[in-house]
C-alpha angles and dihedrals in degrees: 000000000000118000110246118245117247094262090051091047090052092049090048092049090049093050092047090048091051092049091049091052090052091052095046091047087066090062131079116240091257092049091050093051094046095046097046097042096044103035099034102033102022093236109168120245094244090061092044089050089056091052093047094039093235138104121284088246090055091048089052090050091051090054092046093051090048091053090051092050093047091050094045118097113253120235112298096021125093092350093138090078090053090051091053093049093046091048090049093051092047092049090048093050093046094046093240098160098176091049090051090052090052092054097049128083113236092245097040116154131204117197134175129210116232094264093049091048088051088056091053107270118133118264092223141352122182132196136031097268095049094046092047091050091050094051098036106119091358136103093064091139096043115114125200114260144156113255109193085336092303127116111274149130136231139206110233127200115197091339095311122111109238103169128017122208104214109197128201115199128189128172092355094305133103107246100174141007120195120196104216123188103151111119094242090055094047089052088067093059116117121173120240112220118229094000094296143015100247 
């Protein structure tokens, strides 16, 4: 790979700097501090908590939310997946069985982690018909969220996320939904305002 000339290096540095500013602008000040100190400089969460005047658990959550926001597609990019997830949730709530079928891949899989299964979610459902039947008329209490920066939803109880619905979308169809209730998964939850961020 050829080494860029000084003018090209400067242009590259400027474009990278601009992109970094756009990403960091999506974060709150606390999220910025937690993400940069922990992920870039390996500062432990106890130290970050002292800087932010919060608990280590809260500092960890700030970093987790920042990672989700950084990984999430900005407005205008990758919004088709959000449209599919939002359409799926609307069809589930409204009991539109045929519309649900149209949004699911034939070999779609739903799986629950051990904590989610303990809360009553299924361990595994396979196939478009079975998944559509499970969700038909359901998901009324699910709110749109980011899960690891991906389109998703979550069931909240008294303002606290209890189970995340982590969607995988390919070619305009839902291919997999993971029910996640383990604490480390719920730490990645970040609410989407108004259904999406566009």
